[in-house]
Amino acid sequence: MGILTRYLARSHAGPFLFALGALTGLLFLNAVAQRLNLLVGKGLGWEVVGEFLWLSLPHTVALTLPMAVLIAVLYTFADLTAASEITAMRAGGVPPSRLLVPMLVLGALATGATFYFNDQVLPEANHRLKKLMIDIANKSPTFELQDQVVNAIETGTQSGTPSYYLQATEIDQASNTLRDVTIFDVTEPARHRTIYADRGEMAFNEARTDLYLTLHDGMVVETDDNRPGSLMRTGFSTQIIPLRGVGDVLERGAEEAGRSDREMSVAMLREQAADYETERATAREEARRESTTAVRKALGLPIDADSLAPPPSAGAGSVSRTVALRQEIPDDGMTRGTALAIRTSKARWEIAGDNHARFWVEIHKKYAISVACLVFVLLGVPFAIRFPRGGVGMVISASVAIFGVYWTGLIGGENLADRGVVPPFWAMWAPNLIFGAFALLLVRRMGRETASMRGGGWDDLWHAVKLRLRHPVSGREGPA
């Protein structure tokens, strides 16, 4: 590694890390704030909240990595130009285009790292986060009994329906004791069981999933609807009543949830896309077989495997001539049945096509966002050298403008591709191709002009824009 490459790498590292940290922090706080309502009132432990924050981070990093690359390149080369270091290098025989080589190498490394992150880390994090959110959504509020009210208690055996109703004159949460306890057992609709006790204690098991009530000096009154007039009364000095599944713990590792396209790697996406392509071919073949079978039945022709095989070169005219041989077609519901079968096959073909396009959109998006790092390097170096005097304001304004146009094009292209308006490749790669072409134009001019502290500010940028709009083809400059 040469001196120039090491110097550019060191100059670029600081702004890149700062931009990555600042952008990630801002977007991460916004993303967490939008989901904060899903965590409130769930009685979650710090380890669960920490896992939620950790799994939410990769989605933000996937967005900020290319953005940090552009900001770092713009800031580094604007600073080098403003300090006249680019002019000094040019005077020493190092043209500005020579500086692109090490930066493109760094951009290629950033592209590879971004693709690996988006292909391996991000899908797994999204999948684990979805499972965690499902577990949190299924978690009941904190179990807490209140005195002098009737507390409805749900157990694990009858989730969603109270199994017991408990009332106590006094409940001491510190010592977990109860006084003047009445419990209504409604686990069996045909039997009515009421438990009275002078006092009791509450205790959870070690896993904190089951609550055990130890009651003292009471009685049990029970009636049975199947035996009208029956009444059974039993006294006790001590009785233990287990209430299973009432603890407020987060049940993890439920059923394996299916993966969406945002939770798949490129290999998984390709496999799913291939399955939907096979589904399309199957639906198309079934529609052809249904129509062929209906025509042969109408003409009284035999139906076998050879007759249902696709003809090698049968045109539409041959089918018309064959149908003309039959003057009457029996109206036995065959036409309606065939039409229904063909419409069903067509619907399957369309759904499979939409899903096929959706998975290919995700594949191209992973590659396109990764290559954006390289495109931003190619765009940022000549832009910063040409307009260095704007300082940090120029860097922020240019970055926001480029990001806004890029992400708008990417999101708009994704929506169009999902609806089948634009092919997935062009929908996802159009922003890179447009910005790449504009970057090549700047690179061509980079060797013929270098800004100094007397130029390269907002006025020069506005003048260059007006000049390009006035002479879009030749780019001929007028008087300054």
GROMACS .gro file of C-alpha atoms in nm:
model
  480
    1MET     CA    1   0.000   0.000   0.000
    2GLY     CA    2   0.149   0.332  -0.111
    3ILE     CA    3   0.181   0.650   0.093
    4LEU     CA    4  -0.101   0.819  -0.097
    5THR     CA    5  -0.337   0.525  -0.045
    6ARG     CA    6  -0.264   0.510   0.329
    7TYR     CA    7  -0.312   0.885   0.360
    8LEU     CA    8  -0.649   0.877   0.182
    9ALA     CA    9  -0.761   0.576   0.387
   10ARG     CA   10  -0.677   0.753   0.715
   11SER     CA   11  -0.843   1.074   0.601
   12HIS     CA   12  -1.154   0.880   0.501
   13ALA     CA   13  -1.183   0.656   0.810
   14GLY     CA   14  -1.270   0.928   1.062
   15PRO     CA   15  -1.553   1.093   0.864
   16PHE     CA   16  -1.689   0.750   0.766
   17LEU     CA   17  -1.712   0.624   1.125
   18PHE     CA   18  -1.858   0.954   1.245
   19ALA     CA   19  -2.120   0.961   0.968
   20LEU     CA   20  -2.208   0.595   1.021
   21GLY     CA   21  -2.250   0.643   1.396
   22ALA     CA   22  -2.449   0.968   1.369
   23LEU     CA   23  -2.683   0.849   1.093
   24THR     CA   24  -2.737   0.510   1.256
   25GLY     CA   25  -2.813   0.671   1.590
   26LEU     CA   26  -3.068   0.913   1.447
   27LEU     CA   27  -3.251   0.659   1.232
   28PHE     CA   28  -3.231   0.395   1.502
   29LEU     CA   29  -3.396   0.618   1.761
   30ASN     CA   30  -3.673   0.698   1.513
   31ALA     CA   31  -3.728   0.329   1.434
   32VAL     CA   32  -3.737   0.233   1.802
   33ALA     CA   33  -3.977   0.518   1.886
   34GLN     CA   34  -4.224   0.384   1.626
   35ARG     CA   35  -4.229   0.041   1.794
   36LEU     CA   36  -4.210   0.157   2.154
   37ASN     CA   37  -4.585   0.114   2.200
   38LEU     CA   38  -4.540  -0.261   2.141
   39LEU     CA   39  -4.317  -0.287   2.450
   40VAL     CA   40  -4.508  -0.066   2.692
   41GLY     CA   41  -4.713  -0.240   2.958
   42LYS     CA   42  -4.571  -0.585   2.890
   43GLY     CA   43  -4.352  -0.610   3.201
   44LEU     CA   44  -4.050  -0.708   2.992
   45GLY     CA   45  -3.708  -0.762   3.143
   46TRP     CA   46  -3.401  -0.569   3.041
   47GLU     CA   47  -3.262  -0.870   2.857
   48VAL     CA   48  -3.570  -0.882   2.632
   49VAL     CA   49  -3.561  -0.507   2.568
   50GLY     CA   50  -3.189  -0.532   2.492
   51GLU     CA   51  -3.250  -0.815   2.246
   52PHE     CA   52  -3.522  -0.609   2.077
   53LEU     CA   53  -3.286  -0.312   2.036
   54TRP     CA   54  -3.002  -0.532   1.913
   55LEU     CA   55  -3.216  -0.706   1.651
   56SER     CA   56  -3.361  -0.373   1.534
   57LEU     CA   57  -3.016  -0.231   1.465
   58PRO     CA   58  -2.918  -0.423   1.144
   59HIS     CA   59  -3.211  -0.279   0.947
   60THR     CA   60  -3.087   0.073   1.023
   61VAL     CA   61  -2.724  -0.010   0.947
   62ALA     CA   62  -2.823  -0.150   0.607
   63LEU     CA   63  -2.958   0.195   0.517
   64THR     CA   64  -2.680   0.404   0.666
   65LEU     CA   65  -2.378   0.216   0.529
   66PRO     CA   66  -2.404   0.354   0.171
   67MET     CA   67  -2.502   0.695   0.309
   68ALA     CA   68  -2.194   0.706   0.533
   69VAL     CA   69  -1.972   0.621   0.236
   70LEU     CA   70  -2.099   0.919   0.036
   71ILE     CA   71  -2.076   1.163   0.328
   72ALA     CA   72  -1.721   1.052   0.410
   73VAL     CA   73  -1.604   1.086   0.048
   74LEU     CA   74  -1.762   1.430   0.008
   75TYR     CA   75  -1.620   1.561   0.334
   76THR     CA   76  -1.270   1.414   0.286
   77PHE     CA   77  -1.212   1.544  -0.066
   78ALA     CA   78  -1.379   1.879  -0.001
   79ASP     CA   79  -1.142   1.922   0.293
   80LEU     CA   80  -0.839   1.815   0.088
   81THR     CA   81  -0.929   2.059  -0.189
   82ALA     CA   82  -1.001   2.344   0.049
   83ALA     CA   83  -0.660   2.293   0.211
   84SER     CA   84  -0.498   2.306  -0.138
   85GLU     CA   85  -0.367   1.952  -0.099
   86ILE     CA   86  -0.523   1.846  -0.430
   87THR     CA   87  -0.346   2.140  -0.598
   88ALA     CA   88  -0.018   2.040  -0.435
   89MET     CA   89  -0.057   1.680  -0.553
   90ARG     CA   90  -0.131   1.800  -0.902
   91ALA     CA   91   0.177   2.018  -0.900
   92GLY     CA   92   0.377   1.714  -0.789
   93GLY     CA   93   0.262   1.514  -1.090
   94VAL     CA   94  -0.033   1.333  -0.928
   95PRO     CA   95  -0.349   1.409  -1.130
   96PRO     CA   96  -0.685   1.414  -0.950
   97SER     CA   97  -0.795   1.107  -1.146
   98ARG     CA   98  -0.513   0.914  -0.978
   99LEU     CA   99  -0.691   0.962  -0.645
  100LEU     CA  100  -0.988   0.765  -0.774
  101VAL     CA  101  -0.795   0.437  -0.781
  102PRO     CA  102  -0.750   0.386  -0.403
  103MET     CA  103  -1.098   0.524  -0.337
  104LEU     CA  104  -1.253   0.278  -0.581
  105VAL     CA  105  -1.069  -0.001  -0.403
  106LEU     CA  106  -1.214   0.116  -0.072
  107GLY     CA  107  -1.555   0.146  -0.238
  108ALA     CA  108  -1.527  -0.212  -0.365
  109LEU     CA  109  -1.447  -0.329  -0.011
  110ALA     CA  110  -1.748  -0.137   0.121
  111THR     CA  111  -1.962  -0.295  -0.153
  112GLY     CA  112  -1.854  -0.645  -0.052
  113ALA     CA  113  -1.909  -0.576   0.318
  114THR     CA  114  -2.253  -0.426   0.251
  115PHE     CA  115  -2.361  -0.721   0.038
  116TYR     CA  116  -2.250  -0.973   0.300
  117PHE     CA  117  -2.431  -0.776   0.568
  118ASN     CA  118  -2.753  -0.750   0.364
  119ASP     CA  119  -2.738  -1.112   0.252
  120GLN     CA  120  -2.643  -1.290   0.575
  121VAL     CA  121  -2.678  -1.068   0.882
  122LEU     CA  122  -2.988  -0.862   0.799
  123PRO     CA  123  -3.227  -1.146   0.696
  124GLU     CA  124  -3.146  -1.351   1.006
  125ALA     CA  125  -3.187  -1.047   1.231
  126ASN     CA  126  -3.522  -0.963   1.069
  127HIS     CA  127  -3.642  -1.320   1.118
  128ARG     CA  128  -3.541  -1.332   1.484
  129LEU     CA  129  -3.696  -0.990   1.542
  130LYS     CA  130  -4.027  -1.103   1.391
  131LYS     CA  131  -4.034  -1.409   1.617
  132LEU     CA  132  -3.956  -1.192   1.919
  133MET     CA  133  -4.234  -0.948   1.830
  134ILE     CA  134  -4.480  -1.237   1.795
  135ASP     CA  135  -4.380  -1.365   2.139
  136ILE     CA  136  -4.418  -1.017   2.287
  137ALA     CA  137  -4.757  -0.968   2.123
  138ASN     CA  138  -4.878  -1.297   2.275
  139LYS     CA  139  -4.755  -1.202   2.619
  140SER     CA  140  -5.026  -1.113   2.871
  141PRO     CA  141  -5.002  -0.800   3.090
  142THR     CA  142  -4.837  -0.822   3.429
  143PHE     CA  143  -5.020  -1.057   3.664
  144GLU     CA  144  -5.120  -0.861   3.973
  145LEU     CA  145  -5.404  -0.915   4.221
  146GLN     CA  146  -5.586  -0.621   4.378
  147ASP     CA  147  -5.772  -0.626   4.705
  148GLN     CA  148  -6.145  -0.555   4.747
  149VAL     CA  149  -6.215  -0.623   4.379
  150VAL     CA  150  -6.305  -0.936   4.187
  151ASN     CA  151  -5.988  -1.042   4.001
  152ALA     CA  152  -6.034  -1.249   3.684
  153ILE     CA  153  -5.757  -1.509   3.653
  154GLU     CA  154  -5.672  -1.681   3.327
  155THR     CA  155  -5.478  -2.005   3.334
  156GLY     CA  156  -5.280  -2.175   3.062
  157THR     CA  157  -5.548  -2.441   3.017
  158GLN     CA  158  -5.816  -2.184   2.924
  159SER     CA  159  -5.626  -1.901   2.762
  160GLY     CA  160  -5.848  -1.602   2.682
  161THR     CA  161  -6.125  -1.710   2.926
  162PRO     CA  162  -6.105  -1.660   3.305
  163SER     CA  163  -6.080  -1.987   3.496
  164TYR     CA  164  -6.106  -1.837   3.844
  165TYR     CA  165  -6.238  -1.524   4.009
  166LEU     CA  166  -6.065  -1.421   4.331
  167GLN     CA  167  -6.168  -1.164   4.587
  168ALA     CA  168  -5.987  -1.074   4.909
  169THR     CA  169  -6.044  -0.805   5.169
  170GLU     CA  170  -5.672  -0.738   5.199
  171ILE     CA  171  -5.376  -0.835   4.977
  172ASP     CA  172  -5.025  -0.753   5.098
  173GLN     CA  173  -4.794  -0.750   4.793
  174ALA     CA  174  -4.483  -0.730   5.010
  175SER     CA  175  -4.552  -1.047   5.210
  176ASN     CA  176  -4.777  -1.212   4.947
  177THR     CA  177  -5.054  -1.275   5.201
  178LEU     CA  178  -5.432  -1.255   5.165
  179ARG     CA  179  -5.717  -1.218   5.414
  180ASP     CA  180  -6.088  -1.307   5.384
  181VAL     CA  181  -6.042  -1.491   5.055
  182THR     CA  182  -6.322  -1.600   4.822
  183ILE     CA  183  -6.246  -1.797   4.505
  184PHE     CA  184  -6.502  -1.884   4.236
  185ASP     CA  185  -6.393  -2.184   4.029
  186VAL     CA  186  -6.550  -2.176   3.678
  187THR     CA  187  -6.324  -2.427   3.509
  188GLU     CA  188  -6.623  -2.663   3.467
  189PRO     CA  189  -6.942  -2.487   3.347
  190ALA     CA  190  -7.173  -2.757   3.491
  191ARG     CA  191  -7.016  -2.748   3.838
  192HIS     CA  192  -7.007  -2.443   4.065
  193ARG     CA  193  -6.730  -2.450   4.320
  194THR     CA  194  -6.670  -2.170   4.571
  195ILE     CA  195  -6.382  -2.165   4.817
  196TYR     CA  196  -6.379  -1.952   5.134
  197ALA     CA  197  -6.073  -1.902   5.355
  198ASP     CA  198  -5.976  -1.676   5.643
  199ARG     CA  199  -5.624  -1.619   5.513
  200GLY     CA  200  -5.374  -1.742   5.256
  201GLU     CA  201  -5.032  -1.704   5.100
  202MET     CA  202  -4.922  -1.671   4.736
  203ALA     CA  203  -4.606  -1.820   4.588
  204PHE     CA  204  -4.477  -1.870   4.232
  205ASN     CA  205  -4.281  -2.169   4.120
  206GLU     CA  206  -3.917  -2.129   4.021
  207ALA     CA  207  -4.003  -2.066   3.657
  208ARG     CA  208  -4.266  -1.810   3.765
  209THR     CA  209  -4.532  -1.966   3.544
  210ASP     CA  210  -4.761  -2.121   3.808
  211LEU     CA  211  -4.914  -1.955   4.114
  212TYR     CA  212  -4.982  -2.160   4.427
  213LEU     CA  213  -5.241  -2.038   4.680
  214THR     CA  214  -5.206  -2.187   5.025
  215LEU     CA  215  -5.538  -2.128   5.207
  216HIS     CA  216  -5.606  -2.174   5.580
  217ASP     CA  217  -5.923  -2.228   5.785
  218GLY     CA  218  -6.185  -2.239   5.516
  219MET     CA  219  -6.445  -2.445   5.341
  220VAL     CA  220  -6.546  -2.553   4.989
  221VAL     CA  221  -6.908  -2.529   4.870
  222GLU     CA  222  -6.989  -2.717   4.551
  223THR     CA  223  -7.308  -2.767   4.346
  224ASP     CA  224  -7.371  -2.974   4.032
  225ASP     CA  225  -7.621  -2.877   3.758
  226ASN     CA  226  -7.653  -3.244   3.664
  227ARG     CA  227  -7.783  -3.318   4.014
  228PRO     CA  228  -8.041  -3.052   4.097
  229GLY     CA  229  -8.070  -2.972   4.466
  230SER     CA  230  -7.732  -3.126   4.552
  231LEU     CA  231  -7.492  -2.935   4.777
  232MET     CA  232  -7.157  -3.050   4.909
  233ARG     CA  233  -6.977  -2.861   5.181
  234THR     CA  234  -6.623  -2.950   5.292
  235GLY     CA  235  -6.414  -2.778   5.556
  236PHE     CA  236  -6.034  -2.767   5.561
  237SER     CA  237  -5.755  -2.633   5.776
  238THR     CA  238  -5.502  -2.602   5.491
  239GLN     CA  239  -5.552  -2.639   5.118
  240ILE     CA  240  -5.318  -2.567   4.824
  241ILE     CA  241  -5.475  -2.452   4.497
  242PRO     CA  242  -5.242  -2.448   4.191
  243LEU     CA  243  -5.316  -2.187   3.923
  244ARG     CA  244  -5.107  -2.298   3.631
  245GLY     CA  245  -4.995  -2.074   3.347
  246VAL     CA  246  -5.082  -1.742   3.511
  247GLY     CA  247  -4.726  -1.610   3.551
  248ASP     CA  248  -4.617  -1.318   3.337
  249VAL     CA  249  -4.319  -1.470   3.161
  250LEU     CA  250  -4.224  -1.440   2.796
  251GLU     CA  251  -4.266  -1.773   2.624
  252ARG     CA  252  -3.990  -1.810   2.367
  253GLY     CA  253  -3.928  -2.054   2.090
  254ALA     CA  254  -4.284  -2.109   1.978
  255GLU     CA  255  -4.362  -2.250   1.636
  256GLU     CA  256  -4.115  -2.163   1.364
  257ALA     CA  257  -4.255  -1.866   1.174
  258GLY     CA  258  -4.233  -1.859   0.797
  259ARG     CA  259  -3.982  -1.626   0.635
  260SER     CA  260  -4.085  -1.332   0.421
  261ASP     CA  261  -3.870  -1.197   0.136
  262ARG     CA  262  -3.701  -0.954   0.379
  263GLU     CA  263  -3.587  -1.250   0.591
  264MET     CA  264  -3.417  -1.451   0.315
  265SER     CA  265  -3.068  -1.462   0.173
  266VAL     CA  266  -3.004  -1.451  -0.201
  267ALA     CA  267  -2.985  -1.832  -0.213
  268MET     CA  268  -3.325  -1.864  -0.042
  269LEU     CA  269  -3.475  -1.600  -0.268
  270ARG     CA  270  -3.351  -1.773  -0.581
  271GLU     CA  271  -3.496  -2.102  -0.460
  272GLN     CA  272  -3.835  -1.944  -0.394
  273ALA     CA  273  -3.830  -1.765  -0.730
  274ALA     CA  274  -3.754  -2.095  -0.905
  275ASP     CA  275  -4.048  -2.260  -0.726
  276TYR     CA  276  -4.285  -1.988  -0.844
  277GLU     CA  277  -4.148  -2.016  -1.197
  278THR     CA  278  -4.229  -2.387  -1.186
  279GLU     CA  279  -4.575  -2.300  -1.054
  280ARG     CA  280  -4.630  -2.067  -1.350
  281ALA     CA  281  -4.526  -2.337  -1.595
  282THR     CA  282  -4.757  -2.589  -1.425
  283ALA     CA  283  -5.056  -2.351  -1.434
  284ARG     CA  284  -4.993  -2.273  -1.800
  285GLU     CA  285  -4.971  -2.644  -1.886
  286GLU     CA  286  -5.290  -2.723  -1.693
  287ALA     CA  287  -5.479  -2.452  -1.883
  288ARG     CA  288  -5.355  -2.593  -2.213
  289ARG     CA  289  -5.457  -2.947  -2.115
  290GLU     CA  290  -5.805  -2.832  -2.006
  291SER     CA  291  -5.868  -2.650  -2.333
  292THR     CA  292  -5.730  -2.939  -2.541
  293THR     CA  293  -5.941  -3.194  -2.354
  294ALA     CA  294  -6.256  -2.984  -2.396
  295VAL     CA  295  -6.202  -2.946  -2.771
  296ARG     CA  296  -6.138  -3.318  -2.822
  297LYS     CA  297  -6.445  -3.409  -2.617
  298ALA     CA  298  -6.658  -3.171  -2.821
  299LEU     CA  299  -6.532  -3.325  -3.146
  300GLY     CA  300  -6.573  -3.680  -3.021
  301LEU     CA  301  -6.201  -3.752  -3.056
  302PRO     CA  302  -6.016  -3.997  -2.831
  303ILE     CA  303  -5.824  -3.853  -2.538
  304ASP     CA  304  -5.488  -4.002  -2.451
  305ALA     CA  305  -5.145  -3.882  -2.339
  306ASP     CA  306  -5.026  -3.829  -2.696
  307SER     CA  307  -5.326  -3.615  -2.786
  308LEU     CA  308  -5.265  -3.390  -2.483
  309ALA     CA  309  -4.899  -3.336  -2.569
  310PRO     CA  310  -4.817  -2.991  -2.712
  311PRO     CA  311  -4.828  -3.001  -3.094
  312PRO     CA  312  -4.492  -2.922  -3.256
  313SER     CA  313  -4.619  -2.661  -3.501
  314ALA     CA  314  -4.998  -2.634  -3.486
  315GLY     CA  315  -5.127  -2.291  -3.570
  316ALA     CA  316  -5.454  -2.126  -3.477
  317GLY     CA  317  -5.596  -2.207  -3.822
  318SER     CA  318  -5.572  -2.583  -3.770
  319VAL     CA  319  -5.781  -2.559  -3.451
  320SER     CA  320  -6.045  -2.350  -3.632
  321ARG     CA  321  -6.070  -2.597  -3.918
  322THR     CA  322  -6.104  -2.887  -3.674
  323VAL     CA  323  -6.376  -2.714  -3.474
  324ALA     CA  324  -6.564  -2.634  -3.799
  325LEU     CA  325  -6.604  -3.007  -3.864
  326ARG     CA  326  -6.846  -3.025  -3.573
  327GLN     CA  327  -7.177  -2.844  -3.626
  328GLU     CA  328  -7.317  -2.887  -3.277
  329ILE     CA  329  -7.142  -2.888  -2.941
  330PRO     CA  330  -7.339  -3.058  -2.661
  331ASP     CA  331  -7.438  -2.818  -2.384
  332ASP     CA  332  -7.367  -3.042  -2.084
  333GLY     CA  333  -7.184  -2.790  -1.864
  334MET     CA  334  -6.848  -2.879  -2.015
  335THR     CA  335  -6.796  -2.526  -2.150
  336ARG     CA  336  -6.862  -2.364  -1.815
  337GLY     CA  337  -6.642  -2.617  -1.635
  338THR     CA  338  -6.357  -2.565  -1.879
  339ALA     CA  339  -6.386  -2.187  -1.854
  340LEU     CA  340  -6.377  -2.206  -1.474
  341ALA     CA  341  -6.072  -2.435  -1.480
  342ILE     CA  342  -5.890  -2.205  -1.721
  343ARG     CA  343  -5.971  -1.897  -1.512
  344THR     CA  344  -5.840  -2.078  -1.204
  345SER     CA  345  -5.519  -2.168  -1.384
  346LYS     CA  346  -5.485  -1.811  -1.505
  347ALA     CA  347  -5.525  -1.679  -1.151
  348ARG     CA  348  -5.258  -1.921  -1.028
  349TRP     CA  349  -5.031  -1.813  -1.314
  350GLU     CA  350  -5.076  -1.444  -1.227
  351ILE     CA  351  -5.020  -1.494  -0.853
  352ALA     CA  352  -4.711  -1.704  -0.918
  353GLY     CA  353  -4.584  -1.436  -1.157
  354ASP     CA  354  -4.633  -1.160  -0.899
  355ASN     CA  355  -4.450  -1.361  -0.632
  356HIS     CA  356  -4.174  -1.450  -0.879
  357ALA     CA  357  -4.122  -1.081  -0.957
  358ARG     CA  358  -4.133  -0.987  -0.587
  359PHE     CA  359  -3.852  -1.226  -0.497
  360TRP     CA  360  -3.640  -1.112  -0.790
  361VAL     CA  361  -3.693  -0.752  -0.682
  362GLU     CA  362  -3.547  -0.839  -0.343
  363ILE     CA  363  -3.251  -1.016  -0.507
  364HIS     CA  364  -3.168  -0.720  -0.729
  365LYS     CA  365  -3.219  -0.479  -0.439
  366LYS     CA  366  -2.951  -0.653  -0.232
  367TYR     CA  367  -2.702  -0.620  -0.517
  368ALA     CA  368  -2.807  -0.266  -0.614
  369ILE     CA  369  -2.778  -0.121  -0.262
  370SER     CA  370  -2.436  -0.281  -0.224
  371VAL     CA  371  -2.309  -0.144  -0.557
  372ALA     CA  372  -2.441   0.198  -0.452
  373CYS     CA  373  -2.131   0.229  -0.228
  374LEU     CA  374  -1.912   0.212  -0.539
  375VAL     CA  375  -2.135   0.453  -0.732
  376PHE     CA  376  -2.130   0.705  -0.445
  377VAL     CA  377  -1.749   0.694  -0.438
  378LEU     CA  378  -1.736   0.754  -0.813
  379LEU     CA  379  -1.981   1.042  -0.772
  380GLY     CA  380  -1.848   1.196  -0.453
  381VAL     CA  381  -1.481   1.240  -0.543
  382PRO     CA  382  -1.520   1.466  -0.852
  383PHE     CA  383  -1.816   1.650  -0.697
  384ALA     CA  384  -1.621   1.737  -0.381
  385ILE     CA  385  -1.315   1.846  -0.579
  386ARG     CA  386  -1.525   2.069  -0.801
  387PHE     CA  387  -1.726   2.234  -0.518
  388PRO     CA  388  -1.519   2.231  -0.197
  389ARG     CA  389  -1.586   2.578  -0.052
  390GLY     CA  390  -1.936   2.503   0.073
  391GLY     CA  391  -1.791   2.323   0.373
  392VAL     CA  392  -2.002   2.100   0.593
  393GLY     CA  393  -2.320   2.266   0.467
  394MET     CA  394  -2.235   2.165   0.111
  395VAL     CA  395  -2.165   1.808   0.222
  396ILE     CA  396  -2.493   1.778   0.412
  397SER     CA  397  -2.703   1.944   0.139
  398ALA     CA  398  -2.553   1.738  -0.141
  399SER     CA  399  -2.585   1.417   0.061
  400VAL     CA  400  -2.950   1.482   0.148
  401ALA     CA  401  -3.032   1.563  -0.215
  402ILE     CA  402  -2.857   1.254  -0.349
  403PHE     CA  403  -3.007   1.029  -0.082
  404GLY     CA  404  -3.354   1.166  -0.142
  405VAL     CA  405  -3.341   1.109  -0.517
  406TYR     CA  406  -3.176   0.767  -0.482
  407TRP     CA  407  -3.413   0.623  -0.221
  408THR     CA  408  -3.717   0.772  -0.394
  409GLY     CA  409  -3.614   0.602  -0.716
  410LEU     CA  410  -3.544   0.276  -0.536
  411ILE     CA  411  -3.874   0.268  -0.347
  412GLY     CA  412  -4.074   0.383  -0.650
  413GLY     CA  413  -3.905   0.122  -0.868
  414GLU     CA  414  -3.980  -0.149  -0.613
  415ASN     CA  415  -4.349  -0.058  -0.610
  416LEU     CA  416  -4.365  -0.057  -0.990
  417ALA     CA  417  -4.185  -0.390  -1.014
  418ASP     CA  418  -4.412  -0.552  -0.754
  419ARG     CA  419  -4.711  -0.451  -0.967
  420GLY     CA  420  -4.549  -0.586  -1.283
  421VAL     CA  421  -4.517  -0.245  -1.450
  422VAL     CA  422  -4.135  -0.251  -1.473
  423PRO     CA  423  -3.902  -0.554  -1.487
  424PRO     CA  424  -3.723  -0.612  -1.151
  425PHE     CA  425  -3.378  -0.553  -1.299
  426TRP     CA  426  -3.450  -0.207  -1.438
  427ALA     CA  427  -3.658  -0.108  -1.137
  428MET     CA  428  -3.375  -0.173  -0.892
  429TRP     CA  429  -3.075  -0.075  -1.104
  430ALA     CA  430  -3.212   0.245  -1.260
  431PRO     CA  431  -3.091   0.474  -0.973
  432ASN     CA  432  -2.741   0.326  -0.992
  433LEU     CA  433  -2.729   0.360  -1.369
  434ILE     CA  434  -2.848   0.724  -1.360
  435PHE     CA  435  -2.610   0.831  -1.085
  436GLY     CA  436  -2.330   0.628  -1.241
  437ALA     CA  437  -2.370   0.805  -1.576
  438PHE     CA  438  -2.370   1.145  -1.402
  439ALA     CA  439  -2.060   1.044  -1.205
  440LEU     CA  440  -1.873   0.950  -1.524
  441LEU     CA  441  -1.946   1.294  -1.668
  442LEU     CA  442  -1.794   1.455  -1.359
  443VAL     CA  443  -1.494   1.224  -1.375
  444ARG     CA  444  -1.429   1.329  -1.737
  445ARG     CA  445  -1.410   1.694  -1.629
  446MET     CA  446  -1.214   1.624  -1.313
  447GLY     CA  447  -0.881   1.622  -1.493
  448ARG     CA  448  -0.943   1.960  -1.662
  449GLU     CA  449  -1.046   2.166  -1.360
  450THR     CA  450  -0.959   2.189  -0.995
  451ALA     CA  451  -1.129   2.426  -0.754
  452SER     CA  452  -0.945   2.642  -0.504
  453MET     CA  453  -1.042   2.848  -0.201
  454ARG     CA  454  -1.152   3.129  -0.436
  455GLY     CA  455  -1.410   2.909  -0.607
  456GLY     CA  456  -1.607   2.593  -0.571
  457GLY     CA  457  -1.878   2.733  -0.348
  458TRP     CA  458  -2.255   2.764  -0.372
  459ASP     CA  459  -2.232   3.030  -0.645
  460ASP     CA  460  -2.021   2.804  -0.864
  461LEU     CA  461  -2.256   2.513  -0.809
  462TRP     CA  462  -2.560   2.723  -0.904
  463HIS     CA  463  -2.374   2.861  -1.207
  464ALA     CA  464  -2.281   2.509  -1.320
  465VAL     CA  465  -2.642   2.392  -1.289
  466LYS     CA  466  -2.775   2.687  -1.491
  467LEU     CA  467  -2.503   2.636  -1.751
  468ARG     CA  468  -2.585   2.267  -1.788
  469LEU     CA  469  -2.955   2.346  -1.825
  470ARG     CA  470  -2.875   2.610  -2.087
  471HIS     CA  471  -2.634   2.387  -2.284
  472PRO     CA  472  -2.732   2.028  -2.201
  473VAL     CA  473  -2.536   1.872  -2.488
  474SER     CA  474  -2.220   2.071  -2.546
  475GLY     CA  475  -2.163   2.192  -2.193
  476ARG     CA  476  -2.004   2.508  -2.338
  477GLU     CA  477  -1.920   2.753  -2.063
  478GLY     CA  478  -2.010   3.117  -2.091
  479PRO     CA  479  -1.845   3.408  -1.917
  480ALA     CA  480  -1.825   3.377  -1.538
   0.00000   0.00000   0.00000
